[in-house]
Short mmCIF file of C-alpha atoms in Angstrom, two decimals:
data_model
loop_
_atom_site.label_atom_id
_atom_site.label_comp_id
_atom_site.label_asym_id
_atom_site.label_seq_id
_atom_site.Cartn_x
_atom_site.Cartn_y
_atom_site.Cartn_z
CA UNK A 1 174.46 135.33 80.02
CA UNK A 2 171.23 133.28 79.97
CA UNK A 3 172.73 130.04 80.46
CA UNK A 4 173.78 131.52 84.00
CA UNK A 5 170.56 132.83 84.66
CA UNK A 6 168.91 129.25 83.75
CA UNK A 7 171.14 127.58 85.97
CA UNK A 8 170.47 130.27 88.77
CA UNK A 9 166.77 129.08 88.04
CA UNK A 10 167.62 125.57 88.47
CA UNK A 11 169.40 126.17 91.31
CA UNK A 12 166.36 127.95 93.36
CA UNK A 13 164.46 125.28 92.79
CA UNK A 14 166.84 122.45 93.85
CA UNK A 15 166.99 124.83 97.06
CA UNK A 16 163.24 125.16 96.98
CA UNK A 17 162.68 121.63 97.04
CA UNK A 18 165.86 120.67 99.28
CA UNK A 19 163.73 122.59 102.12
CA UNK A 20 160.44 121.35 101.16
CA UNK A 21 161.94 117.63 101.91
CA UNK A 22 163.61 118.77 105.12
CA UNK A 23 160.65 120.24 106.79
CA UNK A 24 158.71 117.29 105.65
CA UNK A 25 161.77 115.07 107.07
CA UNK A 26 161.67 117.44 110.22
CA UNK A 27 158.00 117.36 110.44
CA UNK A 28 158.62 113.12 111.05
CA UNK A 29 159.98 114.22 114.47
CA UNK A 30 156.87 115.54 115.84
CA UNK A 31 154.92 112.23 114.52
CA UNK A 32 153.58 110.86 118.10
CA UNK A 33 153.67 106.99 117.57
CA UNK A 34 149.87 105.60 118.20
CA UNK A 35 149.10 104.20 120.83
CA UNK A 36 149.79 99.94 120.17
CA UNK A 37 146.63 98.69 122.50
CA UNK A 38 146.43 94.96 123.06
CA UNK A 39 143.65 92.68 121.39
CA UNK A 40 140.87 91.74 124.10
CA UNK A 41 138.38 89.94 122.25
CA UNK A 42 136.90 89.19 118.55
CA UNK A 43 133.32 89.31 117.17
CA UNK A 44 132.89 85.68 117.23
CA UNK A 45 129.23 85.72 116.19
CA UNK A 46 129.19 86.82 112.86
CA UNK A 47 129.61 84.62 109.87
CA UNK A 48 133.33 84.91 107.67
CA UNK A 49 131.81 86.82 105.02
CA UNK A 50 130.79 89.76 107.48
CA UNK A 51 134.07 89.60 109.20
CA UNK A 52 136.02 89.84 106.00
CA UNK A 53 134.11 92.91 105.41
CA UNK A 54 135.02 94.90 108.40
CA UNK A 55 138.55 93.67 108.60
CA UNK A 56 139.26 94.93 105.54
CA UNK A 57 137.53 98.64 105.07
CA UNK A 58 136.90 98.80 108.72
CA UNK A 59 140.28 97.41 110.96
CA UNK A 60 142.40 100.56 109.88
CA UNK A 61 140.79 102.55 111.99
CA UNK A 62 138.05 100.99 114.14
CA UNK A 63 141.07 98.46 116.16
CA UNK A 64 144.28 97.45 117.88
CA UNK A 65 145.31 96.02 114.36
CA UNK A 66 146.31 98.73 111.69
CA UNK A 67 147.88 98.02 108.30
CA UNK A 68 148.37 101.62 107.51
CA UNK A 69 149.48 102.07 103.72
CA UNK A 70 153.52 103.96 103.82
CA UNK A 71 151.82 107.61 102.87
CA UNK A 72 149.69 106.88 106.75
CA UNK A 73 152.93 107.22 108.02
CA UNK A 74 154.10 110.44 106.75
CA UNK A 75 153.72 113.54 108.36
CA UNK A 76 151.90 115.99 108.10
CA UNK A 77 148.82 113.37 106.51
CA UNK A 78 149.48 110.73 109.79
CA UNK A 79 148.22 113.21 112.01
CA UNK A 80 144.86 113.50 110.58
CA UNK A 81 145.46 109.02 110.58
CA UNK A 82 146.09 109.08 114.46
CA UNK A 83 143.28 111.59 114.94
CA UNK A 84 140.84 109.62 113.27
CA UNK A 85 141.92 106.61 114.61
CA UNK A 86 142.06 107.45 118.26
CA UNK A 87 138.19 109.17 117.35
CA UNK A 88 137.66 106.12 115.63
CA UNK A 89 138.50 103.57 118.41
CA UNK A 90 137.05 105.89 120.93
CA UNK A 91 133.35 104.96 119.81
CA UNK A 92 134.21 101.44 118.19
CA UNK A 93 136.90 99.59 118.54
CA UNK A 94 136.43 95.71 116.94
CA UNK A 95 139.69 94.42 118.70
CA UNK A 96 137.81 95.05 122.31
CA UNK A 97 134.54 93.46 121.71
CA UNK A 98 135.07 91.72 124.83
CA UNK A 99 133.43 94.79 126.46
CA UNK A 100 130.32 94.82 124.29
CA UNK A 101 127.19 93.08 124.96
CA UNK A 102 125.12 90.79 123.09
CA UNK A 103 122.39 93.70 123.18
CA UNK A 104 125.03 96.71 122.17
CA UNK A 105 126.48 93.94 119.44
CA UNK A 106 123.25 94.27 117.93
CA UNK A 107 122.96 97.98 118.21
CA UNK A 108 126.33 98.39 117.06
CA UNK A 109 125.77 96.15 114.07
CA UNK A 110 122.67 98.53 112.91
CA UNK A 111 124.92 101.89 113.06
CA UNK A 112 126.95 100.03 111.52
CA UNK A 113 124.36 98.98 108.43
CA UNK A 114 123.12 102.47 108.75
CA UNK A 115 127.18 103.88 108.16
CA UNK A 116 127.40 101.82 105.48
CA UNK A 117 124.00 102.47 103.71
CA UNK A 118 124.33 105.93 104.33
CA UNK A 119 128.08 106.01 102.63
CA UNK A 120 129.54 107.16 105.50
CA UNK A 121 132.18 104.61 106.92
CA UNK A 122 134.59 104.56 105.62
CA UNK A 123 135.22 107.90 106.08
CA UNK A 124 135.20 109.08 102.56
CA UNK A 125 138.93 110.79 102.66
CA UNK A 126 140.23 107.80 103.29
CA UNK A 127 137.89 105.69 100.69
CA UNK A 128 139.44 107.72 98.28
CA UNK A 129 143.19 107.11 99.09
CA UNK A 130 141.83 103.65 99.90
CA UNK A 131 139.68 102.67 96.96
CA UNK A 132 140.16 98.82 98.44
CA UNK A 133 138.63 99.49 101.56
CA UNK A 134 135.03 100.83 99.38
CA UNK A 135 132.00 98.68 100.65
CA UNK A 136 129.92 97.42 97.22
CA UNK A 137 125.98 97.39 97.34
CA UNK A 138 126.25 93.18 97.48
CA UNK A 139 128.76 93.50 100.23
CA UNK A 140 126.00 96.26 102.07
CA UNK A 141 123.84 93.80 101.87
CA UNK A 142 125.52 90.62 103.07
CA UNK A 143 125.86 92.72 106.31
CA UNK A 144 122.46 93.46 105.79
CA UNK A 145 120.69 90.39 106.19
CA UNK A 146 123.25 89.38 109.39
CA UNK A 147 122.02 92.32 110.92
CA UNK A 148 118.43 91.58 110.75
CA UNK A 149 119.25 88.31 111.58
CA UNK A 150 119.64 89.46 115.03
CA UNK A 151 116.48 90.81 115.82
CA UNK A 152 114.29 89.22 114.17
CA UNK A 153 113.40 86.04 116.07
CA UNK A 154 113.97 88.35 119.33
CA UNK A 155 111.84 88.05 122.31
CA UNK A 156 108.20 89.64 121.46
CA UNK A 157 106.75 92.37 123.78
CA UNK A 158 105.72 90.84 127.12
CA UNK A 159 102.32 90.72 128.69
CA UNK A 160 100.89 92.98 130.80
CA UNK A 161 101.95 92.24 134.01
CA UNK A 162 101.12 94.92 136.96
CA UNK A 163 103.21 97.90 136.74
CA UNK A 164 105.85 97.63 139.27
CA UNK A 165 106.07 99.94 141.56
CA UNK A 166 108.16 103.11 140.91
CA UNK A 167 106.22 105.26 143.17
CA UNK A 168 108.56 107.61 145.77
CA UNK A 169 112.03 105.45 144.59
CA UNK A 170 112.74 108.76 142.88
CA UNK A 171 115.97 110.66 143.99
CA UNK A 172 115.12 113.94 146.33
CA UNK A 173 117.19 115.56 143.73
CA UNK A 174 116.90 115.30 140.43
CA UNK A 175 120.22 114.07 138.94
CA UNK A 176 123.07 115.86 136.71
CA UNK A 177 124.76 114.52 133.73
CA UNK A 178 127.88 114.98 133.71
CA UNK A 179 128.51 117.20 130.60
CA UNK A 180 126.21 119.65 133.06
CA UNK A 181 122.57 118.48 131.66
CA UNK A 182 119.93 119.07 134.44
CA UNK A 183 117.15 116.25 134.46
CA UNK A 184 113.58 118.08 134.85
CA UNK A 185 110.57 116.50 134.79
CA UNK A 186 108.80 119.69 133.23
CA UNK A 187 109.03 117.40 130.21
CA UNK A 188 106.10 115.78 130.84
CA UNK A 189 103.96 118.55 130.10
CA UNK A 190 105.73 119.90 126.75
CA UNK A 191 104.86 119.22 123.18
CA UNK A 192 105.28 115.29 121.81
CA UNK A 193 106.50 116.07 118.13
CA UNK A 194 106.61 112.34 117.66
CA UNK A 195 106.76 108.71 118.88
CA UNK A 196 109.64 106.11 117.98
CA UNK A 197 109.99 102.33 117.99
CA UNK A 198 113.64 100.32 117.54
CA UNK A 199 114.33 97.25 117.06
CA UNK A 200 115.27 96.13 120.32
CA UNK A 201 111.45 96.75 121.74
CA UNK A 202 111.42 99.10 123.14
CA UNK A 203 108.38 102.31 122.33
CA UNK A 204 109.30 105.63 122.69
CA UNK A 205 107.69 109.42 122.93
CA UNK A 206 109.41 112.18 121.75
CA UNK A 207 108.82 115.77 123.87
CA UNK A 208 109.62 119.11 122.77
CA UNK A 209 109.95 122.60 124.56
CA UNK A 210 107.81 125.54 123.16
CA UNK A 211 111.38 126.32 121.69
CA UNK A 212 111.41 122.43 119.90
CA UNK A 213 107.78 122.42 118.94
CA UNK A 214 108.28 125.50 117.23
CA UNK A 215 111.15 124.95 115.96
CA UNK A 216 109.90 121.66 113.87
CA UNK A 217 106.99 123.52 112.73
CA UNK A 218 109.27 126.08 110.96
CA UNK A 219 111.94 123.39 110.19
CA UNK A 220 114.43 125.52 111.90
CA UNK A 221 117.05 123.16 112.14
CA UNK A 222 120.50 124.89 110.60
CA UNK A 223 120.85 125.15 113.52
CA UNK A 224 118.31 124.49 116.22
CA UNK A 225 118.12 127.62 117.93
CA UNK A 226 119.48 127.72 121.01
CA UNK A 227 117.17 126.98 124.58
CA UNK A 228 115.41 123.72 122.63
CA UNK A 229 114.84 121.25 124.88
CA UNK A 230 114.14 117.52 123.16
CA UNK A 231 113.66 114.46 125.53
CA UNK A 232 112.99 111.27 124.45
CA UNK A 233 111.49 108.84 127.00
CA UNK A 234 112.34 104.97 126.65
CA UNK A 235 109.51 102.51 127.88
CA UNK A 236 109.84 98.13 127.58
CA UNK A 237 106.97 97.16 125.14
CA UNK A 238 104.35 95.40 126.29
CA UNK A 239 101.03 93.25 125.12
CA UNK A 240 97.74 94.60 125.85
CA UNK A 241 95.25 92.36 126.09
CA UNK A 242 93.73 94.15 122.62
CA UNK A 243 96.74 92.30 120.85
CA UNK A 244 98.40 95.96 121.25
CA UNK A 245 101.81 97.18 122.60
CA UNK A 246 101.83 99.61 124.89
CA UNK A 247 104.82 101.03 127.17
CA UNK A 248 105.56 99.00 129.92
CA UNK A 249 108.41 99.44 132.00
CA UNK A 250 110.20 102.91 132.38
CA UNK A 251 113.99 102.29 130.79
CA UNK A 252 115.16 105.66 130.57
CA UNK A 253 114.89 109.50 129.15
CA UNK A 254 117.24 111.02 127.32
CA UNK A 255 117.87 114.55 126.83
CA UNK A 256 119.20 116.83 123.87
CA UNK A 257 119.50 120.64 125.37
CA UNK A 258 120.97 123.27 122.75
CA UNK A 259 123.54 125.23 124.03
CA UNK A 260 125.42 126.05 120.99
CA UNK A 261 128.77 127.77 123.18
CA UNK A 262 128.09 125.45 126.15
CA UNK A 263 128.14 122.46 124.07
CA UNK A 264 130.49 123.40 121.10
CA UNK A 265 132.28 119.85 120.65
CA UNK A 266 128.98 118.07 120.03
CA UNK A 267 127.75 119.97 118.07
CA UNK A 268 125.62 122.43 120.25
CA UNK A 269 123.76 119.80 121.88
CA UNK A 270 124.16 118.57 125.72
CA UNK A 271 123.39 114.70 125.64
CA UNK A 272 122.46 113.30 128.64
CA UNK A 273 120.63 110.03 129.66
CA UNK A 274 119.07 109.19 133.16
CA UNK A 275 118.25 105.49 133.29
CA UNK A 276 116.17 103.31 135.64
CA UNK A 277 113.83 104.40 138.37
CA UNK A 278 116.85 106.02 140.48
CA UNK A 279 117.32 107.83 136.94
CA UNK A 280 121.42 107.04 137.08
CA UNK A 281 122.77 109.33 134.68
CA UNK A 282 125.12 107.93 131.74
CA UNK A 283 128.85 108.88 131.64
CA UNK A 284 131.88 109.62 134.07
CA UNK A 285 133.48 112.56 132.64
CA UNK A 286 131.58 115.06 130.48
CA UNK A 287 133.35 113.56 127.51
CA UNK A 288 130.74 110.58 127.42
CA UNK A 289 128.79 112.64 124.99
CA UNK A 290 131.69 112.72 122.68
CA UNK A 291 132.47 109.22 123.00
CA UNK A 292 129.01 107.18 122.80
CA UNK A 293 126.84 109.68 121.66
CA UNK A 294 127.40 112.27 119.10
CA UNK A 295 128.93 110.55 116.20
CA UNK A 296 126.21 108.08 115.14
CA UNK A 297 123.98 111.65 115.28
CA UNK A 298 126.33 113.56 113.65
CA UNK A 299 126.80 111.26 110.92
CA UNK A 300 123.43 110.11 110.07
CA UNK A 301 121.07 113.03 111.16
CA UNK A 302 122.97 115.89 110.34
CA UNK A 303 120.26 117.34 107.23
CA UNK A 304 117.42 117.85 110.18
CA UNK A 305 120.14 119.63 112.47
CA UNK A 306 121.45 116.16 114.47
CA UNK A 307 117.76 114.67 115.16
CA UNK A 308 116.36 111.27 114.11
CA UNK A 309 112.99 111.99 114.99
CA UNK A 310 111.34 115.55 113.31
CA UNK A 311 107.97 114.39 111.97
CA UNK A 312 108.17 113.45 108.64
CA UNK A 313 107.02 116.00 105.76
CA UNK A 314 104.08 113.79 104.32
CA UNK A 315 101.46 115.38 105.84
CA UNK A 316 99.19 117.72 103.60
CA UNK A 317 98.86 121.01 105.54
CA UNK A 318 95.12 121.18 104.99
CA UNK A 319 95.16 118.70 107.33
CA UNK A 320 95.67 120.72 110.26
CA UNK A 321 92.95 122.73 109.42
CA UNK A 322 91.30 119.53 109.90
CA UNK A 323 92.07 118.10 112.33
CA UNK A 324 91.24 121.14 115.18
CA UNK B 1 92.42 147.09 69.38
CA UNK B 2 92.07 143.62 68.40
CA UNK B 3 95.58 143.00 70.31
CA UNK B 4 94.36 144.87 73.51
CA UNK B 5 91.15 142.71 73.71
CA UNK B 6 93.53 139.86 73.41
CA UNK B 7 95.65 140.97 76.23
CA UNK B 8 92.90 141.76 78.44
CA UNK B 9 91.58 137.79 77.68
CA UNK B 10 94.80 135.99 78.28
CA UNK B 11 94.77 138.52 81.55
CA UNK B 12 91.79 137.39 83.11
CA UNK B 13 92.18 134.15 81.85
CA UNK B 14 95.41 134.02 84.12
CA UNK B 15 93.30 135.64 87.35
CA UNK B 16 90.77 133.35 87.30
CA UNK B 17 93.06 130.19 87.30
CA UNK B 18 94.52 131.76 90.03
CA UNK B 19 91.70 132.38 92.40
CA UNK B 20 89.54 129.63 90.95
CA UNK B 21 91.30 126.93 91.97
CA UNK B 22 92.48 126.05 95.70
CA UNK B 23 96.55 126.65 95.85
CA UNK B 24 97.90 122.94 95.85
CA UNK B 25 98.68 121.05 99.04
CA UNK B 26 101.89 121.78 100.50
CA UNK B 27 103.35 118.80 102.38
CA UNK B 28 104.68 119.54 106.02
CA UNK B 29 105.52 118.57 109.48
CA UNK B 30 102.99 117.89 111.54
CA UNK B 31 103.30 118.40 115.35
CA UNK B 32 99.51 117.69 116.25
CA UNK B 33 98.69 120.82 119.17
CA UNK B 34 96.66 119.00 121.76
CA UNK B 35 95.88 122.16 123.12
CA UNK B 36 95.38 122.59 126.95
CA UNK B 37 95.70 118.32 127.37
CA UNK B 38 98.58 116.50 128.05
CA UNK B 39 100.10 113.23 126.50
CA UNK B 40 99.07 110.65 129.08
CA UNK B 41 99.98 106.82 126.96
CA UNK B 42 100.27 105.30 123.70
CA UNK B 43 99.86 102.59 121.94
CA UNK B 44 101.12 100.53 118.74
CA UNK B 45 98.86 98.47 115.94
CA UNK B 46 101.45 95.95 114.57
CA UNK B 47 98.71 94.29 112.22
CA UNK B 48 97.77 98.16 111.05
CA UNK B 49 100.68 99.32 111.17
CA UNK B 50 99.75 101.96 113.12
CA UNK B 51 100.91 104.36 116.58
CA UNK B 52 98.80 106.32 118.51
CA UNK B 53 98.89 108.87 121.40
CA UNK B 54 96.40 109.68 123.95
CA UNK B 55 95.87 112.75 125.63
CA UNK B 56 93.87 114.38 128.02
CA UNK B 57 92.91 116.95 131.25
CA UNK B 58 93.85 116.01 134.45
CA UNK B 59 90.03 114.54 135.09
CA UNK B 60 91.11 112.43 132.15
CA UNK B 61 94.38 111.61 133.96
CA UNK B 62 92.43 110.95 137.05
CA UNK B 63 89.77 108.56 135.46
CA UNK B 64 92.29 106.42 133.26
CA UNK B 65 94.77 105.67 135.76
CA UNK B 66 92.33 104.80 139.41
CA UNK B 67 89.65 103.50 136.93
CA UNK B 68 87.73 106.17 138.81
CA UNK B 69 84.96 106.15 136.40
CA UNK B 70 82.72 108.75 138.39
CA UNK B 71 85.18 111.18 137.11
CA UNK B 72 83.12 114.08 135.20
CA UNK B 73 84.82 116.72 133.18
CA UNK B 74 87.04 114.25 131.59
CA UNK B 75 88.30 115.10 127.97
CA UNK B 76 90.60 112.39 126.14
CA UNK B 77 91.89 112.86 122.17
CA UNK B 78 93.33 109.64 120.67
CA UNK B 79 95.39 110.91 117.93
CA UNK B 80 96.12 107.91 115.48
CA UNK B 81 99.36 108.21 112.89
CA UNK B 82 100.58 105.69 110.78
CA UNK B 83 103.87 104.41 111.63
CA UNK B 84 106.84 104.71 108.85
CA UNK B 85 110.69 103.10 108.57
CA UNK B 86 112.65 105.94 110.13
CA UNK B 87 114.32 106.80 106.70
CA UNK B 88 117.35 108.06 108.53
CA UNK B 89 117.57 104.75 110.47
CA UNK B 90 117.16 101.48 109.59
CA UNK B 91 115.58 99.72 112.36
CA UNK B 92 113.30 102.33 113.77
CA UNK B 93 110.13 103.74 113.02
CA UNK B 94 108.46 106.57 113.25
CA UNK B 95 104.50 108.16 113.10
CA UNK B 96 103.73 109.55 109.97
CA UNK B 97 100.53 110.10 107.68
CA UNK B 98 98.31 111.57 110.52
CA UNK B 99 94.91 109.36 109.96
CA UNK B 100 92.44 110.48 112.54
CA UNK B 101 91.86 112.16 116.02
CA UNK B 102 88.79 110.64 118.09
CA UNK B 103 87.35 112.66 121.24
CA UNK B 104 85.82 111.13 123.95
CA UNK B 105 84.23 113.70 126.66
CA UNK B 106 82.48 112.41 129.81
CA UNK B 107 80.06 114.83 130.54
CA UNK B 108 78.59 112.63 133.33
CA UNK B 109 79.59 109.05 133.84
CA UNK B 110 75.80 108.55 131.89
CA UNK B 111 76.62 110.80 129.27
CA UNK B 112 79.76 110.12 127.59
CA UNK B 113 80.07 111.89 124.05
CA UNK B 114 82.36 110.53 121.43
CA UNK B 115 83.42 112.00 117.99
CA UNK B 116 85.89 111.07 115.51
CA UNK B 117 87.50 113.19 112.88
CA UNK B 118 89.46 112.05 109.85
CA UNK B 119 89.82 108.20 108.05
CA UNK B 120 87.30 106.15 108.95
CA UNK B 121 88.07 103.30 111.40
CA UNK B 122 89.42 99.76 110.09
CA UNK B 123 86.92 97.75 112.12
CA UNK B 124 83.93 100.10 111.89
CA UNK B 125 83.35 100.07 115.29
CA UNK B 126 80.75 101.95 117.14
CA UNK B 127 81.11 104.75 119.25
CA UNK B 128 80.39 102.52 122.60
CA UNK B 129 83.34 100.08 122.16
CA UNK B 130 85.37 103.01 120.98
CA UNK B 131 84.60 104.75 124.18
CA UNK B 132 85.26 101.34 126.26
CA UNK B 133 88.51 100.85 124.48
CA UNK B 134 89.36 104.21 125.11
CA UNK B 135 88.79 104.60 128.71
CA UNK B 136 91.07 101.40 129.14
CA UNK B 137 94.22 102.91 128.70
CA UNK B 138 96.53 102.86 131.45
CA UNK B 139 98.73 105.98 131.92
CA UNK B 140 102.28 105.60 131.18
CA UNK B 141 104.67 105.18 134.12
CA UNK B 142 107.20 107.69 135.07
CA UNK B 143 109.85 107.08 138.32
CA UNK B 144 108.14 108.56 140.83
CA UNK B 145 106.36 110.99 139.28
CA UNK B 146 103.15 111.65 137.85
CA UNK B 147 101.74 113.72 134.61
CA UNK B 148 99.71 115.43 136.88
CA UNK B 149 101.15 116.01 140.48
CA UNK B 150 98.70 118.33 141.94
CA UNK B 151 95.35 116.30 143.00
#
């Protein structure tokens, strides 16, 4: 009598598992193959050390040239490896650096720093199934010192020169992103909540709505509440006479609008970028946010609600009594 | 009795440190309200590591970009932070400890006042080269447009 019902017990979970391996075998079916994408074109800048680096904690995802483990492979965990691989190539891909510029190299080489100082790349899912593809602290800062290799016997500011004209070359329309961002130039009378310089200078101002401004002052930022406005204009550097920089040439503004159901795969903000005097807007298809903007925002700014530049906290608040 | 005397001590004991002393300084995020001006340029100290903004009314506007220096009425704030490492991104920097906010109002193009609030100024520089320095900023450019359109 028990000896039956033991090997009844046995038997279920033979059955039990029998099925568990067939879905799993069935579930191989519906693996779509990635995409194989030819090789274009190398870093060729960057000493062996860096490269080594990237290739291995960075290649599996971020190029043509995968070396997936066997459990990549297996369904239902190589879905989430093709998603994050097409994602992943989507905003940097290493085996087409053919297409990238000796200015976006740099720029590309700081969010990369920044991933990597911030623990961020490799994703950490993967770091942990990986632990070979972890980045140490000595390794962080071999790429490190490349990085700021790169800017720092850069071109200084220029000198003043006379502003060239811009007057009246402005479209009789303002200009549309294509994501559905409006440009306005109402900016120019809201709030600054701060000013910005990067590496590649350039000196920046940072305007807020009444929404923004008030926003920053009550650190509303989880999340943003909708109808904030942020725009961030982009001007050349240049030498005053006074031994100062000022802005000099007018490169572009960008614009972060939050429209939390408008703009729901980045994150509730509309990106948008109109550069140049004609103000050209960035992008083809309203996925341009997704692709070139949102990540490096999303991954590095998320604790102030996806912005780099809220004032910093250091101020006392006495001070504003101050200060009026 | 003894132990209600006591109680009534330790309790005013407590008030007073309360109210005595000012609360301490809470640390926050400054967005400095320049009021009814506008921001009109800016400028960055490398050697004092320091960014500032200017703003002003459109007399301001008028006088600092056509050098029209028989503008009256014109009132200009120079609002001076130091400048920080971004510490969400390396490579960029941002304003930070707000140091001080200098006014310069031209009540006539004789009578130009000038005050400053805040740290004192590296160079200890008088109020007339602070006006002259200050009335030789150059509005920042825009395509095609201008801060203020209506004039």
């Amino acid at each position: 009598m028990e000896a039956t019902k033991k090997s009844i017990r046995i038997r279920r979970i033979y059955l039990v598992l029998a099925a568990a391996v067939a879905v799993l075998a069935g579930l191989q079916f519906f693996t779509a193959p990635l995409a194989s994408r030819p090789v274009t074109g190398h870093i060729t800048t960057a000493p062996k050390e860096v490269m080594a680096i990237l290739e291995r904690s960075c290649y599996d995802c971020h190029s043509n040239e995968q070396q997936l483990s066997w459990f990549d492979h297996l369904a239902p965990a190589s879905w989430l490896v093709k998603k994050d691989i097409d994602k992943a190539r989507e905003v940097l891909n290493f085996s087409e650096w053919d297409k990238v510029s000796p200015a976006a190299h740099t720029g590309n080489m700081y969010a990369i720093l920044n991933m990597l100082q911030a623990g961020k790349m490799p994703l950490p899912p993967y770091a942990l199934l990986h632990p070979g593809a972890k980045v140490s602290a000595a390794e962080i800062d071999i790429i490190k010192k490349y990085t700021l290799s790169l800017t720092s016997k850069s071109k200084e500011a220029t000198t003043a020169s006379e502003h060239p004209a811009v007057a009246g070359s402005i479209p009789e329309k303002f200009p549309v992103s294509p994501n559905g961002v409006k440009y306005t130039n109402a900016f120019m009378q809201w709030t600054v909540i701060s000013m910005s310089t990067l590496f590649d200078n350039s000196i920046r101002v940072i305007y807020g709505n009444d929404i923004a401004a008030k926003a920053v002052r009550e650190e509303n930022f989880h999340p943003w509440p909708d109808g904030s406005v942020v725009v961030k204009a982009v001007w050349k550097q240049e030498l005053s006479p006074e031994g100062e920089i000022r802005p000099g040439e007018f490169i572009n503004a960008q614009f972060m609008e939050k429209n939390a159901q408008q703009y729901k795969s980045t994150e509730g903000w509309g990106f948008a970028k109109f550069s140049g005097p004609s103000l050209e807007p960035t992008g083809k298809t309203p996925m341009f946010a997704e692709q070139s903007c949102i990540s490096c925002h999303r991954q590095l700014a998320e604790s102030t609600g996806y912005l780099f530049d809220v004032p910093l906290k250091i101020n006392p608040d006495s001070i504003i009594a101050k200060i009026r | 009795m003894k132990y209600l005397f006591c109680l009534l001590l330790t309790g005013i004991t407590i008030l007073t440190s309360c109210t005595g002393k000012r609360p301490q300084d809470e640390h926050v995020r400054v967005v400095f309200d320049a009021g009814k001006l506008k921001f009109i340029a800016s400028s960055l100290h490398p050697g004092q590591e320091t960014i500032s903004a200017l703003y002003g009314n459109e007399a301001a506007y008028r006088l600092l970009s056509a050098g029209d220096k028989q503008a009256t009425g014109a009132e200009i704030k120079l609002v001076t932070w130091r400048f920080h490492d971004n510490p969400q991104y390396t490579g960029s920097r941002i304003n930070g400890a707000l140091l001080r906010v200098e006014t310069v109002h031209t009540v006539t193009p004789d009578s130009i006042t000038y005050h400053l609030e805040g740290n004192p100024l590296p160079d200890k520089a008088t109020a007339a080269t602070r006006i002259q320095y200050i009335l030789g900023y150059k509005p920042v450019q825009f395509p095609g447009q201008q801060i203020f359109s209506h004039h």
